[in-house]
mmCIF file of C-alpha atoms in Angstrom:
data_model
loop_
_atom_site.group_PDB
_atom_site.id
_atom_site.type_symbol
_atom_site.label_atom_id
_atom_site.label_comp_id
_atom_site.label_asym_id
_atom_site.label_seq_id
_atom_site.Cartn_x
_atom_site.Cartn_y
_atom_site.Cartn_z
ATOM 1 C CA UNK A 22 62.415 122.283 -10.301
ATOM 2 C CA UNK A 23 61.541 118.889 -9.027
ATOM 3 C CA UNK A 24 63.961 116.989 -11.376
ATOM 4 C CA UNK A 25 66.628 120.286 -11.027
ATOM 5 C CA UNK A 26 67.533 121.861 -8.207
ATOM 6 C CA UNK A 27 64.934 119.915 -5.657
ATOM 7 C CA UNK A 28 66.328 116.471 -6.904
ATOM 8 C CA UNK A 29 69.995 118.191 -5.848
ATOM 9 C CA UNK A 30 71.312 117.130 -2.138
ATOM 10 C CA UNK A 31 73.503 120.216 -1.756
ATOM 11 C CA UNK A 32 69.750 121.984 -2.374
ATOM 12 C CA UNK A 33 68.111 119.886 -0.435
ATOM 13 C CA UNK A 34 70.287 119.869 2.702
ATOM 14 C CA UNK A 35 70.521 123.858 2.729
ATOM 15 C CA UNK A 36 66.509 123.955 2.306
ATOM 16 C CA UNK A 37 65.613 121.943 5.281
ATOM 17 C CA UNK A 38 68.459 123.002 7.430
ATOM 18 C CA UNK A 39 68.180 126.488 7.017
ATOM 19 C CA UNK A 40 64.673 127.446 5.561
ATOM 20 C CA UNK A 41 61.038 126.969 5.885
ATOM 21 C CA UNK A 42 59.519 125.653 2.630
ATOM 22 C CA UNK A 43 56.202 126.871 1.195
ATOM 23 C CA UNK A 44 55.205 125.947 -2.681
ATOM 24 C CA UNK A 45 52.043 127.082 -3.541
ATOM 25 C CA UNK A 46 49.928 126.324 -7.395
ATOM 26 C CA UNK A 47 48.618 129.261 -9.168
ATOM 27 C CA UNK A 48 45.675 127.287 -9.918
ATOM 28 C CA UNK A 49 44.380 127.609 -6.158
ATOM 29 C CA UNK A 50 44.773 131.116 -5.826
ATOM 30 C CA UNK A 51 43.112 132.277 -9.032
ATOM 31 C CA UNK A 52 39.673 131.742 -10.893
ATOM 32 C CA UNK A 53 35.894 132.491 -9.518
ATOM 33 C CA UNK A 54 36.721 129.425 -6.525
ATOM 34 C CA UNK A 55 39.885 129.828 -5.582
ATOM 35 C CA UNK A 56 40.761 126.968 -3.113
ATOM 36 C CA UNK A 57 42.740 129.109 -0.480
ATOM 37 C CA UNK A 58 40.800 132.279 1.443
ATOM 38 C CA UNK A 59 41.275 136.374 1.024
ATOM 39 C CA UNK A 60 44.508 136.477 3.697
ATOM 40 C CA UNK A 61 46.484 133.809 1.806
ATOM 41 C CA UNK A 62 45.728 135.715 -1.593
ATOM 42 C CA UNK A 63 46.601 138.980 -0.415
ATOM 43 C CA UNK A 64 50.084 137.657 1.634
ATOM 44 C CA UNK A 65 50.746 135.936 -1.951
ATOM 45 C CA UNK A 66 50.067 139.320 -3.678
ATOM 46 C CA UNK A 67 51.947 141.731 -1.186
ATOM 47 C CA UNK A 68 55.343 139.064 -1.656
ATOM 48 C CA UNK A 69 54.828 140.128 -5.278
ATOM 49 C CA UNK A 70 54.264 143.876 -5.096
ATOM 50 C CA UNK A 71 57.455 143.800 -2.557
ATOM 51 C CA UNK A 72 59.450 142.294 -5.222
ATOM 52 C CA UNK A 73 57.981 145.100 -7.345
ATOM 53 C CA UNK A 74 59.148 147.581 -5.249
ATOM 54 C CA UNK A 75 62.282 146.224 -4.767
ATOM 55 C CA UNK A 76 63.007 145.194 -8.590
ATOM 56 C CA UNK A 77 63.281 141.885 -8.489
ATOM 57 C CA UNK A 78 61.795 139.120 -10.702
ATOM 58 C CA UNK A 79 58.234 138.940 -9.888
ATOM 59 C CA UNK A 80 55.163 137.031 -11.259
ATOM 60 C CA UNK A 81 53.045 133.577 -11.598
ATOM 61 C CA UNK A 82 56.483 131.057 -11.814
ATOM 62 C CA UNK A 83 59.072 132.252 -9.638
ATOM 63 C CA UNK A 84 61.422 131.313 -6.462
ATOM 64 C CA UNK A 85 60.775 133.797 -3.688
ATOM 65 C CA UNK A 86 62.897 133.803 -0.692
ATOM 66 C CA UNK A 87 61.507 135.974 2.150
ATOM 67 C CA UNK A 88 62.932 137.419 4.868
ATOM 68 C CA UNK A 89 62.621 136.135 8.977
ATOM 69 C CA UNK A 90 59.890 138.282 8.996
ATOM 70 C CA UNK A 91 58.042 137.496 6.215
ATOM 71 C CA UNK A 92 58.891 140.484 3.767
ATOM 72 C CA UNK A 93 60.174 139.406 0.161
ATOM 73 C CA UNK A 94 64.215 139.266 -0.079
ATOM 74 C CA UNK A 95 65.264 137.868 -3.390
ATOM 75 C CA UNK A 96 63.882 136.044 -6.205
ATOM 76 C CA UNK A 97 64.779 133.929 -9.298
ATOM 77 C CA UNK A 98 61.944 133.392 -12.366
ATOM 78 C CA UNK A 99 61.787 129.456 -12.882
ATOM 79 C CA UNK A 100 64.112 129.048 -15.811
ATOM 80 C CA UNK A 101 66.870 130.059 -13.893
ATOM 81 C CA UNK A 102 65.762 128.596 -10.760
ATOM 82 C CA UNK A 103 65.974 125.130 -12.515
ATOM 83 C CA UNK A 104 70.169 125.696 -12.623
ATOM 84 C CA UNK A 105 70.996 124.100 -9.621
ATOM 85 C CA UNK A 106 73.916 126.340 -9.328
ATOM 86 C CA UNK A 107 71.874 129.511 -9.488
ATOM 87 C CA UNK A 108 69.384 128.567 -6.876
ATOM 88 C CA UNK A 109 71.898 127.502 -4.528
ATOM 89 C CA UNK A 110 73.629 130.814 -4.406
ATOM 90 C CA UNK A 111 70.567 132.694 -4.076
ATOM 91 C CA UNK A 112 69.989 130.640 -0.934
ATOM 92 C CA UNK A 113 73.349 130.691 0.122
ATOM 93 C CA UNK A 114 72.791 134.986 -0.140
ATOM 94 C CA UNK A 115 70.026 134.854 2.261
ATOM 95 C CA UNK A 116 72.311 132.670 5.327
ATOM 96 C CA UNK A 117 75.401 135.298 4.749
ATOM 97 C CA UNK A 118 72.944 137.958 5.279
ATOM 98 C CA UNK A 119 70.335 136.566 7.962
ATOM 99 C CA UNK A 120 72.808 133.893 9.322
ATOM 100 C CA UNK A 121 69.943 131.267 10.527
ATOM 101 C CA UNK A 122 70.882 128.376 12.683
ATOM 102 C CA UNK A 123 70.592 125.762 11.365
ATOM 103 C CA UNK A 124 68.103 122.602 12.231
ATOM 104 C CA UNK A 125 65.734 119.862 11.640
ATOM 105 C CA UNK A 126 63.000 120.132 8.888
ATOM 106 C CA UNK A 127 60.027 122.081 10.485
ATOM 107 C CA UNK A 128 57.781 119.413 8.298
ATOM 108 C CA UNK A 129 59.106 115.759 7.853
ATOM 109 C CA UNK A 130 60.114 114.983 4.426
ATOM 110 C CA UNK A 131 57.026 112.796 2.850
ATOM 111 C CA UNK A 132 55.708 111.643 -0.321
ATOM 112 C CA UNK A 133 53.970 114.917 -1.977
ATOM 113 C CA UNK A 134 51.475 112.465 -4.119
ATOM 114 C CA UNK A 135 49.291 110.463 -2.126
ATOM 115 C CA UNK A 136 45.957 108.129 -2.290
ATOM 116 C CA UNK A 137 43.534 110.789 -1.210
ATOM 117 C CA UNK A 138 41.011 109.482 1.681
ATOM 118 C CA UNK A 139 37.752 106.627 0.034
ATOM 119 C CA UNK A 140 35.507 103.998 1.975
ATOM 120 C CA UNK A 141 36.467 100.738 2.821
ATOM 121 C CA UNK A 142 34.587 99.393 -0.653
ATOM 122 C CA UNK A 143 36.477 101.602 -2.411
ATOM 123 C CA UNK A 144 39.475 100.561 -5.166
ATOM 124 C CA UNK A 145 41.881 103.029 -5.556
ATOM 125 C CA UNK A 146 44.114 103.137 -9.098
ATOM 126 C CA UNK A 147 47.077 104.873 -9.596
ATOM 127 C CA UNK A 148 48.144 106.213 -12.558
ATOM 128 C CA UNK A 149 51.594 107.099 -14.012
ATOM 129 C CA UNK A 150 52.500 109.167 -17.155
ATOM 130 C CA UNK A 151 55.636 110.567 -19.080
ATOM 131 C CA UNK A 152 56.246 111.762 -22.207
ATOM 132 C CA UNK A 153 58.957 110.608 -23.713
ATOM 133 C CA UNK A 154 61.145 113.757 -24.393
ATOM 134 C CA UNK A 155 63.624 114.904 -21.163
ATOM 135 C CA UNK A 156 64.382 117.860 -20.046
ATOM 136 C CA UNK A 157 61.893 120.707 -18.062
ATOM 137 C CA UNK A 158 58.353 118.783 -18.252
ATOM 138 C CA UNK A 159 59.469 115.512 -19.691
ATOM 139 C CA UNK A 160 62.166 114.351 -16.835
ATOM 140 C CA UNK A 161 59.704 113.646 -13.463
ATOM 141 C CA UNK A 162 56.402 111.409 -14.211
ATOM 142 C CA UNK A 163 53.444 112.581 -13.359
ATOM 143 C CA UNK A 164 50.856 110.725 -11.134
ATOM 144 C CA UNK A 165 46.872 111.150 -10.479
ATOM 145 C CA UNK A 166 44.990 108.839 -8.262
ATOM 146 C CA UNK A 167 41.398 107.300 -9.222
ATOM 147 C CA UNK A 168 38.763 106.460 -6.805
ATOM 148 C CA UNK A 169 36.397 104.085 -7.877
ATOM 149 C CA UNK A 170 33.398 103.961 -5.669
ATOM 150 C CA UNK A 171 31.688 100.358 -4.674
ATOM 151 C CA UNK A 172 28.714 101.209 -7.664
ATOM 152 C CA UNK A 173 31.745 102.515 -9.938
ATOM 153 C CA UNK A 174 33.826 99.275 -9.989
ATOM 154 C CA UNK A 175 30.832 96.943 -9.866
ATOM 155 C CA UNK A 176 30.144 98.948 -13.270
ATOM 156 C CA UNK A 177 33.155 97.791 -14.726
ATOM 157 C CA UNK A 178 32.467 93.769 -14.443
ATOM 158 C CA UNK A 179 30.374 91.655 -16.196
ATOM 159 C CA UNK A 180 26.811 90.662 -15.053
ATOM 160 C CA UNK A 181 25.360 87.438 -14.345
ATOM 161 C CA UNK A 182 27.612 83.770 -14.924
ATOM 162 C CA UNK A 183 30.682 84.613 -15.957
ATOM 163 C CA UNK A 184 32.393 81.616 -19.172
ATOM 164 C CA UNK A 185 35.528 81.227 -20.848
ATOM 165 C CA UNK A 186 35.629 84.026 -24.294
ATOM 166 C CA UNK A 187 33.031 86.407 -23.116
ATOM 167 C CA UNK A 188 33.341 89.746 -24.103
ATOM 168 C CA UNK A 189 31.919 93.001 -22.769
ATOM 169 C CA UNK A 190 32.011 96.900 -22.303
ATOM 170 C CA UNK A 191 33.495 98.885 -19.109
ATOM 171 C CA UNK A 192 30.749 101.458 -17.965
ATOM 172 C CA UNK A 193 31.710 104.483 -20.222
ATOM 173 C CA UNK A 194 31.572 107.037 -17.428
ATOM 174 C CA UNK A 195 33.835 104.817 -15.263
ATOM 175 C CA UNK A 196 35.848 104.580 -18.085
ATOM 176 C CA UNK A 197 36.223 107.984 -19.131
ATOM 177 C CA UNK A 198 36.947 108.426 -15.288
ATOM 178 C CA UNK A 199 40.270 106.796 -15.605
ATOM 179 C CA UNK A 200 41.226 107.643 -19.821
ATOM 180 C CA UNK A 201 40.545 111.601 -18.805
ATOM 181 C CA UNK A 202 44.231 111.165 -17.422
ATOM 182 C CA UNK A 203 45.842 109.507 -20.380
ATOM 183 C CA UNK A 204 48.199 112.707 -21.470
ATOM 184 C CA UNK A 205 51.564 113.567 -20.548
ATOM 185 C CA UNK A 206 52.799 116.088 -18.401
ATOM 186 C CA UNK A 207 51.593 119.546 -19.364
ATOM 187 C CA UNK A 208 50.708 122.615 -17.322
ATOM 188 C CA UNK A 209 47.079 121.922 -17.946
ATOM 189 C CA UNK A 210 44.975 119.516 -15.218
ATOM 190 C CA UNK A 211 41.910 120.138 -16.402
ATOM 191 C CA UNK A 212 40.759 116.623 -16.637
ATOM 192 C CA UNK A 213 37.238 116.835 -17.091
ATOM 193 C CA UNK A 214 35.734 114.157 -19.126
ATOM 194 C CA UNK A 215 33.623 116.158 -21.652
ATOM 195 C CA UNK A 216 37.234 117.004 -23.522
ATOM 196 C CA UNK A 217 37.006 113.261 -24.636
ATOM 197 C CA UNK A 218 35.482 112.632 -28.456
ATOM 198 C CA UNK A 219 36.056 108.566 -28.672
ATOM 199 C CA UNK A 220 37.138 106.007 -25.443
ATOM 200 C CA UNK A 221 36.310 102.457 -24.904
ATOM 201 C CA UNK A 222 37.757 99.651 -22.535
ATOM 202 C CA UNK A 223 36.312 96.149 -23.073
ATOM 203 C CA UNK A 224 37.234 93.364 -21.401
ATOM 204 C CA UNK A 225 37.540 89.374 -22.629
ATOM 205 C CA UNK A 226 37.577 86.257 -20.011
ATOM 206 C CA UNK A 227 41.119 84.705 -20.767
ATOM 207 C CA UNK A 228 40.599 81.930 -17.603
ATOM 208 C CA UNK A 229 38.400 81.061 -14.679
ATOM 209 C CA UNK A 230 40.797 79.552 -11.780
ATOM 210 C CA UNK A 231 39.297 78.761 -8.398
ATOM 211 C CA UNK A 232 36.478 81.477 -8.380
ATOM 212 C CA UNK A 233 38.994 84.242 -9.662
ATOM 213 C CA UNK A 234 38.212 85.267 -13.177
ATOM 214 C CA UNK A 235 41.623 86.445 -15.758
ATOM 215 C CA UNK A 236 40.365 88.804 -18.801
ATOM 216 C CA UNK A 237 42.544 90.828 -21.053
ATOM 217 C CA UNK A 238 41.595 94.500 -21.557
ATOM 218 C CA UNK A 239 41.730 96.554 -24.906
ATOM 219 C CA UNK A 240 40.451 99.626 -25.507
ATOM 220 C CA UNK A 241 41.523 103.578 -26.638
ATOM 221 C CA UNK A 242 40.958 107.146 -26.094
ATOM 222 C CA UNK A 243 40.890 110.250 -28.728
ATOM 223 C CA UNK A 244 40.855 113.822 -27.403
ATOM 224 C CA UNK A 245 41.563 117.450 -27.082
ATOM 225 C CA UNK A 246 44.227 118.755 -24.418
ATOM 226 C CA UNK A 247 45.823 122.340 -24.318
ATOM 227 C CA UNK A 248 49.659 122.362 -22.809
ATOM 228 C CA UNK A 249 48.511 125.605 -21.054
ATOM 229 C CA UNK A 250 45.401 126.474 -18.691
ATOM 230 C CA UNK A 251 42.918 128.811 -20.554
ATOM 231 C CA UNK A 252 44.770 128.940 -23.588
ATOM 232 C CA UNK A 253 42.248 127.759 -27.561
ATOM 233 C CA UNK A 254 45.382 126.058 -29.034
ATOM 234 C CA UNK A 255 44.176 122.389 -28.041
ATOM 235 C CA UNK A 256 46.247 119.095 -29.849
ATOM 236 C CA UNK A 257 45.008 116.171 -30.647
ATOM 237 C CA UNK A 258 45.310 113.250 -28.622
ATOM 238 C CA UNK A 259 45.124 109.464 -29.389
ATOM 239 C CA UNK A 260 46.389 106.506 -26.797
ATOM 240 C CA UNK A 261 45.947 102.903 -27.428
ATOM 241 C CA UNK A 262 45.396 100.621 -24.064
ATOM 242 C CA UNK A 263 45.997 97.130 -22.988
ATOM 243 C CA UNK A 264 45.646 95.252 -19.722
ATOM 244 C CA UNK A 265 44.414 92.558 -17.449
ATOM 245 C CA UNK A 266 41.233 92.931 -14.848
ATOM 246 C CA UNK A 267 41.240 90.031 -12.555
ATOM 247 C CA UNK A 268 38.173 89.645 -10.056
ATOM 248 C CA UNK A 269 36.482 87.286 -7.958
ATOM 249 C CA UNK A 270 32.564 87.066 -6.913
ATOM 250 C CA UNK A 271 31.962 89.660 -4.175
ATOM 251 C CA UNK A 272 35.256 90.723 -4.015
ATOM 252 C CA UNK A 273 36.730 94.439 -5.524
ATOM 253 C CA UNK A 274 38.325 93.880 -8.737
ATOM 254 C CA UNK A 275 42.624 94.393 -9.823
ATOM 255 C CA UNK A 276 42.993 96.273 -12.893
ATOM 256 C CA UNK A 277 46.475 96.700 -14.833
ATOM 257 C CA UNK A 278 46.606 99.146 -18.015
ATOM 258 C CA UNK A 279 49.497 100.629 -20.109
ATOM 259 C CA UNK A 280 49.811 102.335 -23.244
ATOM 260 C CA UNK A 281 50.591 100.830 -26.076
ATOM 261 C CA UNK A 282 51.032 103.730 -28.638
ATOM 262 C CA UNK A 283 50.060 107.391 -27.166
ATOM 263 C CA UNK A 284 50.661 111.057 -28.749
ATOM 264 C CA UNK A 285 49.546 114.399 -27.721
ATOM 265 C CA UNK A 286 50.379 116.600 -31.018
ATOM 266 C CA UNK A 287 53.852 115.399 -31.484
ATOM 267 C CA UNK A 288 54.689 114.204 -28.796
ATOM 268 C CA UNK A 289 54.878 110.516 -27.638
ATOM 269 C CA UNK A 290 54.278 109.471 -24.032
ATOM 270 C CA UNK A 291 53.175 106.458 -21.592
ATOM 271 C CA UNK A 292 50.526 105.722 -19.374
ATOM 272 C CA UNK A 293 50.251 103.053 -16.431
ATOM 273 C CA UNK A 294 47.600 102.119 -14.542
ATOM 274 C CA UNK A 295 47.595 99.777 -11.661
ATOM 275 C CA UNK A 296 45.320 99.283 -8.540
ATOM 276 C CA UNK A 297 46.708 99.783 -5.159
ATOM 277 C CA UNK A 298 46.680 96.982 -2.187
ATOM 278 C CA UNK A 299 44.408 97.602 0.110
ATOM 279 C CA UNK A 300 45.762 99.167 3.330
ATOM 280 C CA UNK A 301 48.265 101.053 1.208
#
């Protein structure tokens, strides 16, 4: 949808002149925590047993277009909803029929991926991946964000004096922290980090230049990762890592990383990783 019909301005002009947008993930209504209350998850359900009623297409991935009142009006399942065309005349149904008037966004447009809230001695990294097919999952990147704590990031550099050639191992939890999110984009976020089978990041001093130390970063990560949420058909996945950590005494560290080589099953993709100013 994102890189379809929501990247389309004749879309995106109708939408925020004439509508009021909701999106909501599946993942927050269902499971034994749901992240939204009861009311949400029954208005969510009674949208779908309207479109029941009313014989539309109804269930988890869908376009639902509801009426003033809140009462379900039309609907289109995602794979058509992705044709541009076909989305735009299901809105344009709705304004011949409830013939709104037309105004400014009720929300400001803003970025829908952003640095969640950490301390003041806290890095922040932010990560970028894309396989390298197009089309449905493989045209918009996906992003995470990684917060590393004051006591994470001191984990990741070197103790005592620091020389010229010395060599030395990331923290393996901190590590696995950031390789968790080494995989394309699929339908599955599960990124916990006891998936992983093999990781490593070590680091080697390159150059010490007024205080601030340069070392080059290798390492790798080999796990399992499902395309789908739930689902026992897991593929194996193996990326390859390089970078630079730069760092002075008493000051939080810069990290860079990017894949080198990377495949879940069959299916080549890239990572980037790369610290964000502070104040950003």
């Amino acid at each position: 949808m994102r890189a379809g019909p929501l990247s389309d301005g004749r879309v995106i002009n109708i939408l925020n002149r004439n509508f009021v947008c909701v999106y909501a993930a599946n993942e927050d209504y269902t499971g034994p925590n749901p992240l939204v209350g009861a009311e949400e998850r029954a208005e969510l359900a009674r949208i779908r047993q309207e479109g029941y009623a009313k014989k539309l297409s109804v269930g988890d991935v869908r376009a639902y277009v509801l009426t003033p009142d809140g009462h379900t009006h039309d609907s289109l399942h995602v794979a058509a909803a992705t044709n541009g065309t076909t989305t735009l005349a299901m809105l344009q149904r709705a304004i011949a029929e409830f013939k709104p008037s037309p105004g400014q966004p009720i929300v400001p447009p803003a970025p829908q991926s952003t640095p969640p809230p950490s301390t003041a001695d806290a890095i922040t990294l932010h990560l970028v991946s894309r396989g390298d097919d197009r089309g449905s999952w493989g045209d918009v990147p996906a992003e995470n964000w990684i917060v590393l704590a004051h006591a994470e990031w001191l984990a990741i550099l070197p103790t005592g004096n620091v020389v010229p050639g010395q060599t030395w191992e990331f923290d393996r939890e901190v590590s696995a922290r950031i390789l968790t999110y080494f995989y394309p984009q699929t339908e599955n976020n599960d990124a916990r980090i006891d998936r992983i089978q093999q990781h490593s990041l070590t680091a080697k001093v390159l150059a010490i230049k007024d205080g601030v130390v340069t070392a080059r970063v290798d390492g790798y990560v080999r796990m399992q990762h499902v395309f789908y949420p739930g689902r026992k058909d897991a593929q194996p996945l193996g990326a390859d890592v390089v970078g630079v950590l730069t760092f002075a005494p008493g000051k939080p560290p810069s990290l860079q990383l990017a894949s080198t080589q990377a495949v879940h099953g069959q299916r080549p993709f890239k990572v980037a990783v790369r610290t964000m100013p502070t104040g950003r």
